[in-house]
């Protein structure tokens, strides 16, 4: 926060896994802060905590593992689909893994205008959340056979079998350090574009998003602001890269300006 966006970040650690305790604690200390970033809270508790805090507070709240990751993935997909000459909004996008990051990605893609988002996970509650957003559930092999674009955030090394890759697909296997399928393997099977998670890091998103939210006096971080952040990152991505250099401070300031412009007057504190 300080190095990339000149924001004073104060880490607050809580020895609790209970959503109500976390919500009550953050609400109690919130008057000291201009915004709240939630970090390393797993699904499904992260959804209840974020929704509870957004409802109770009039300052921006963002769960970085959901929304920061989603912004950088959207920026990366805009770059990748441009390289291979397909329209992201008209593509079938498959999301493998519906934890905090996976559901965040699916939700932002749907908000961006992707009409057909498929998802797969072993957790029935995650599948119901996806359906509630407007996505569709299928098993992993059906997803691989139908999707033009595949994003994987499962934590499972080698989950995507080489024979499942469909020629012409865009595949982002984002689990670090060992992806669901190695990019070179996917490319050898006919993928048009493949990458792993080494360059898709949410540090590209959250400093600028918070700076823009603070500069504009936003009460909440909206999907419109997140999409503006992703488009700003994509606009500044070199032609031979998936996303910009995260250590380039000008990138974060550009994201902040784009986010601030996307804030609706009704979302500003008076």
Short mmCIF file of C-alpha atoms in Angstrom, two decimals:
data_model
loop_
_atom_site.label_atom_id
_atom_site.label_comp_id
_atom_site.label_asym_id
_atom_site.label_seq_id
_atom_site.Cartn_x
_atom_site.Cartn_y
_atom_site.Cartn_z
CA UNK A 1 0.00 0.00 0.00
CA UNK A 2 2.65 2.54 0.98
CA UNK A 3 5.22 1.80 -1.71
CA UNK A 4 2.80 1.51 -4.62
CA UNK A 5 -0.07 3.86 -3.74
CA UNK A 6 1.15 6.05 -0.85
CA UNK A 7 -1.49 4.70 1.52
CA UNK A 8 -0.80 3.96 5.19
CA UNK A 9 -1.79 0.34 5.70
CA UNK A 10 -2.21 -0.95 9.25
CA UNK A 11 -2.34 -4.74 9.68
CA UNK A 12 -4.96 -5.87 12.20
CA UNK A 13 -4.78 -9.56 13.12
CA UNK A 14 -7.73 -11.36 14.71
CA UNK A 15 -7.57 -14.70 16.49
CA UNK A 16 -11.03 -15.77 15.44
CA UNK A 17 -12.67 -17.75 12.66
CA UNK A 18 -16.19 -16.76 13.66
CA UNK A 19 -17.81 -14.43 11.09
CA UNK A 20 -19.91 -12.56 13.65
CA UNK A 21 -16.88 -11.90 15.89
CA UNK A 22 -14.86 -10.64 12.93
CA UNK A 23 -17.71 -8.42 11.68
CA UNK A 24 -18.35 -6.95 15.14
CA UNK A 25 -14.63 -6.31 15.71
CA UNK A 26 -14.11 -4.56 12.37
CA UNK A 27 -17.25 -2.45 12.81
CA UNK A 28 -16.03 -1.41 16.27
CA UNK A 29 -12.64 -0.19 15.03
CA UNK A 30 -13.73 1.10 11.61
CA UNK A 31 -13.99 4.80 12.62
CA UNK A 32 -10.17 4.86 12.78
CA UNK A 33 -9.82 3.89 9.13
CA UNK A 34 -10.67 5.16 5.66
CA UNK A 35 -11.21 1.70 4.15
CA UNK A 36 -10.98 -1.98 5.04
CA UNK A 37 -9.15 -4.72 3.14
CA UNK A 38 -9.98 -8.29 4.09
CA UNK A 39 -7.11 -10.69 3.56
CA UNK A 40 -6.70 -14.48 3.76
CA UNK A 41 -10.26 -15.33 4.82
CA UNK A 42 -11.42 -18.53 3.20
CA UNK A 43 -14.76 -19.32 1.60
CA UNK A 44 -17.54 -19.52 2.63
CA UNK A 45 -16.91 -17.32 5.68
CA UNK A 46 -15.39 -14.60 3.51
CA UNK A 47 -18.71 -13.97 1.76
CA UNK A 48 -20.67 -13.57 4.99
CA UNK A 49 -18.00 -11.29 6.46
CA UNK A 50 -17.67 -9.06 3.43
CA UNK A 51 -21.43 -8.77 2.93
CA UNK A 52 -21.95 -8.01 6.61
CA UNK A 53 -19.32 -5.27 6.64
CA UNK A 54 -20.51 -3.67 3.40
CA UNK A 55 -24.00 -3.53 4.90
CA UNK A 56 -22.87 -1.98 8.18
CA UNK A 57 -20.10 0.43 7.12
CA UNK A 58 -20.05 3.58 4.99
CA UNK A 59 -16.39 3.17 4.00
CA UNK A 60 -14.99 0.89 1.25
CA UNK A 61 -14.58 -2.79 2.12
CA UNK A 62 -12.91 -5.26 -0.23
CA UNK A 63 -11.89 -8.90 0.09
CA UNK A 64 -8.66 -8.97 -1.86
CA UNK A 65 -8.64 -12.72 -2.51
CA UNK A 66 -11.99 -12.37 -4.29
CA UNK A 67 -11.97 -8.97 -5.94
CA UNK A 68 -8.30 -8.13 -6.32
CA UNK A 69 -7.66 -11.47 -7.97
CA UNK A 70 -10.74 -11.07 -10.19
CA UNK A 71 -9.56 -7.68 -11.45
CA UNK A 72 -6.14 -8.97 -12.48
CA UNK A 73 -7.64 -12.08 -14.09
CA UNK A 74 -10.08 -9.95 -16.10
CA UNK A 75 -7.19 -7.75 -17.25
CA UNK A 76 -5.18 -10.85 -18.20
CA UNK A 77 -8.11 -12.37 -20.10
CA UNK A 78 -8.62 -9.15 -22.04
CA UNK A 79 -4.97 -9.36 -23.10
CA UNK A 80 -5.05 -13.08 -23.90
CA UNK A 81 -8.27 -12.98 -25.92
CA UNK A 82 -7.00 -9.98 -27.86
CA UNK A 83 -3.85 -11.93 -28.78
CA UNK A 84 -5.84 -14.89 -30.12
CA UNK A 85 -8.53 -12.74 -31.74
CA UNK A 86 -11.66 -13.74 -29.81
CA UNK A 87 -14.28 -11.61 -28.04
CA UNK A 88 -14.25 -12.30 -24.30
CA UNK A 89 -17.87 -11.25 -23.84
CA UNK A 90 -19.03 -13.67 -26.52
CA UNK A 91 -16.87 -16.55 -25.27
CA UNK A 92 -17.84 -19.47 -23.08
CA UNK A 93 -15.70 -19.06 -19.96
CA UNK A 94 -15.11 -22.01 -17.63
CA UNK A 95 -14.08 -21.41 -14.02
CA UNK A 96 -12.53 -24.46 -12.35
CA UNK A 97 -12.61 -24.01 -8.58
CA UNK A 98 -15.27 -21.91 -6.87
CA UNK A 99 -13.55 -20.79 -3.71
CA UNK A 100 -13.12 -17.12 -2.85
CA UNK A 101 -10.99 -16.36 -5.92
CA UNK A 102 -13.01 -18.50 -8.33
CA UNK A 103 -16.37 -17.06 -7.36
CA UNK A 104 -14.91 -13.55 -7.39
CA UNK A 105 -13.66 -14.11 -10.94
CA UNK A 106 -16.98 -15.57 -12.10
CA UNK A 107 -18.95 -12.69 -10.57
CA UNK A 108 -16.78 -10.02 -12.18
CA UNK A 109 -16.85 -11.73 -15.59
CA UNK A 110 -20.65 -11.83 -15.46
CA UNK A 111 -20.74 -8.15 -14.45
CA UNK A 112 -18.37 -7.32 -17.32
CA UNK A 113 -20.82 -8.84 -19.76
CA UNK A 114 -19.64 -12.41 -20.35
CA UNK A 115 -22.91 -14.16 -21.11
CA UNK A 116 -21.91 -17.77 -20.58
CA UNK A 117 -19.88 -18.63 -17.46
CA UNK A 118 -19.54 -22.30 -16.51
CA UNK A 119 -18.19 -23.43 -13.16
CA UNK A 120 -17.21 -26.60 -11.35
CA UNK A 121 -16.37 -27.37 -7.74
CA UNK A 122 -16.82 -30.18 -5.21
CA UNK A 123 -18.64 -27.87 -2.78
CA UNK A 124 -22.44 -27.78 -3.31
CA UNK A 125 -22.75 -24.39 -1.56
CA UNK A 126 -20.22 -22.87 -3.98
CA UNK A 127 -22.18 -24.25 -6.92
CA UNK A 128 -25.39 -22.69 -5.59
CA UNK A 129 -23.61 -19.33 -5.22
CA UNK A 130 -22.47 -19.56 -8.83
CA UNK A 131 -26.00 -20.31 -10.00
CA UNK A 132 -27.31 -17.38 -7.97
CA UNK A 133 -24.93 -15.09 -9.83
CA UNK A 134 -26.12 -16.33 -13.21
CA UNK A 135 -23.44 -18.93 -13.92
CA UNK A 136 -24.02 -22.57 -14.86
CA UNK A 137 -22.67 -25.72 -13.24
CA UNK A 138 -21.13 -28.69 -15.02
CA UNK A 139 -18.43 -31.27 -14.35
CA UNK A 140 -14.83 -30.57 -15.22
CA UNK A 141 -14.70 -32.62 -18.41
CA UNK A 142 -17.86 -30.98 -19.79
CA UNK A 143 -16.44 -27.58 -18.84
CA UNK A 144 -13.21 -28.30 -20.70
CA UNK A 145 -15.09 -29.50 -23.78
CA UNK A 146 -17.40 -26.47 -23.96
CA UNK A 147 -15.21 -23.55 -22.86
CA UNK A 148 -13.33 -21.18 -25.13
CA UNK A 149 -11.56 -19.73 -22.09
CA UNK A 150 -10.61 -21.70 -18.97
CA UNK A 151 -9.50 -20.25 -15.62
CA UNK A 152 -8.38 -22.62 -12.83
CA UNK A 153 -7.91 -21.63 -9.17
CA UNK A 154 -8.12 -24.96 -7.37
CA UNK A 155 -4.80 -25.46 -5.61
CA UNK A 156 -4.58 -28.92 -7.23
CA UNK A 157 -1.44 -29.58 -9.26
CA UNK A 158 -2.05 -31.31 -12.59
CA UNK A 159 -5.84 -31.33 -12.24
CA UNK A 160 -6.40 -30.55 -15.94
CA UNK A 161 -5.49 -33.61 -18.01
CA UNK A 162 -3.67 -32.81 -21.28
CA UNK A 163 -6.22 -34.75 -23.34
CA UNK A 164 -9.00 -32.44 -22.07
CA UNK A 165 -7.45 -29.39 -23.76
CA UNK A 166 -9.48 -28.26 -26.76
CA UNK A 167 -7.55 -26.77 -29.69
CA UNK A 168 -7.80 -22.99 -29.72
CA UNK A 169 -8.57 -22.60 -26.02
CA UNK A 170 -7.21 -19.85 -23.76
CA UNK A 171 -6.12 -21.41 -20.46
CA UNK A 172 -5.02 -19.62 -17.29
CA UNK A 173 -4.00 -22.23 -14.70
CA UNK A 174 -3.34 -19.96 -11.75
CA UNK A 175 -2.43 -22.17 -8.81
CA UNK A 176 1.06 -21.40 -7.50
CA UNK A 177 3.68 -22.75 -7.45
CA UNK A 178 2.39 -25.75 -9.42
CA UNK A 179 -0.46 -25.03 -11.86
CA UNK A 180 -3.39 -27.24 -12.82
CA UNK A 181 -1.64 -27.73 -16.17
CA UNK A 182 1.77 -26.47 -17.25
CA UNK A 183 1.43 -23.82 -20.00
CA UNK A 184 3.83 -25.64 -22.32
CA UNK A 185 1.76 -28.83 -21.99
CA UNK A 186 -1.48 -26.97 -22.79
CA UNK A 187 0.13 -25.31 -25.80
CA UNK A 188 1.46 -28.65 -27.05
CA UNK A 189 -2.12 -29.97 -26.90
CA UNK A 190 -3.34 -27.15 -29.12
CA UNK A 191 -4.25 -24.33 -26.73
CA UNK A 192 -4.03 -20.97 -28.49
CA UNK A 193 -2.79 -19.29 -25.31
CA UNK A 194 -1.75 -20.64 -21.91
CA UNK A 195 -0.24 -19.11 -18.79
CA UNK A 196 0.22 -19.88 -15.12
CA UNK A 197 -0.19 -17.73 -12.03
CA UNK A 198 3.33 -16.36 -11.76
CA UNK A 199 2.41 -13.05 -13.40
CA UNK A 200 -1.25 -12.86 -12.37
CA UNK A 201 -0.81 -11.33 -8.92
CA UNK A 202 -3.45 -9.29 -7.13
CA UNK A 203 -0.83 -6.77 -5.98
CA UNK A 204 -1.48 -5.18 -9.37
CA UNK A 205 -5.02 -4.31 -8.31
CA UNK A 206 -5.65 -3.51 -4.69
CA UNK A 207 -3.32 -0.53 -4.06
CA UNK A 208 -4.77 1.48 -6.94
CA UNK A 209 -8.34 0.42 -6.22
CA UNK A 210 -8.13 1.62 -2.64
CA UNK A 211 -6.32 4.82 -3.59
CA UNK A 212 -9.04 5.62 -6.13
CA UNK A 213 -11.79 4.80 -3.63
CA UNK A 214 -10.20 7.02 -0.98
CA UNK A 215 -9.46 9.89 -3.36
CA UNK A 216 -13.06 9.93 -4.60
CA UNK A 217 -14.70 9.57 -1.20
CA UNK A 218 -16.45 6.35 -2.26
CA UNK A 219 -18.65 4.60 0.29
CA UNK A 220 -18.36 1.21 -1.40
CA UNK A 221 -16.21 -0.53 -3.99
CA UNK A 222 -18.55 -1.45 -6.83
CA UNK A 223 -18.25 -3.81 -9.78
CA UNK A 224 -18.09 -0.78 -12.07
CA UNK A 225 -14.98 0.39 -10.18
CA UNK A 226 -13.41 -3.07 -10.38
CA UNK A 227 -14.04 -3.29 -14.13
CA UNK A 228 -12.50 0.18 -14.57
CA UNK A 229 -9.41 -1.06 -12.72
CA UNK A 230 -9.12 -4.12 -14.97
CA UNK A 231 -9.54 -2.06 -18.13
CA UNK A 232 -6.89 0.38 -16.92
CA UNK A 233 -4.45 -2.48 -16.34
CA UNK A 234 -5.21 -3.94 -19.75
CA UNK A 235 -4.76 -0.59 -21.50
CA UNK A 236 -1.24 -0.37 -20.03
CA UNK A 237 -0.14 -3.92 -20.75
CA UNK A 238 2.78 -4.22 -23.19
CA UNK A 239 1.93 -6.17 -26.36
CA UNK A 240 4.19 -9.07 -25.38
CA UNK A 241 2.84 -9.36 -21.80
CA UNK A 242 -0.27 -10.60 -20.04
CA UNK A 243 -0.40 -7.79 -17.47
CA UNK A 244 1.77 -4.76 -16.64
CA UNK A 245 4.79 -4.74 -14.33
CA UNK A 246 3.42 -4.60 -10.74
CA UNK A 247 6.43 -2.56 -9.58
CA UNK A 248 5.67 0.28 -11.99
CA UNK A 249 4.14 2.91 -9.70
CA UNK A 250 2.56 4.75 -12.61
CA UNK A 251 0.35 1.70 -13.23
CA UNK A 252 -1.14 1.96 -9.74
CA UNK A 253 -1.77 5.68 -10.09
CA UNK A 254 -3.49 5.07 -13.42
CA UNK A 255 -5.69 2.42 -11.80
CA UNK A 256 -6.52 4.86 -8.99
CA UNK A 257 -7.57 7.54 -11.47
CA UNK A 258 -9.72 5.09 -13.46
CA UNK A 259 -11.39 3.81 -10.30
CA UNK A 260 -12.09 7.35 -9.04
CA UNK A 261 -13.71 8.26 -12.36
CA UNK A 262 -15.97 5.21 -12.10
CA UNK A 263 -17.45 6.25 -8.75
CA UNK A 264 -21.09 7.28 -9.06
CA UNK A 265 -22.16 10.48 -7.25
CA UNK A 266 -24.63 8.45 -5.19
CA UNK A 267 -21.68 6.37 -3.92
CA UNK A 268 -19.74 9.35 -2.54
CA UNK A 269 -19.61 10.44 1.07
CA UNK A 270 -20.85 13.99 1.57
#
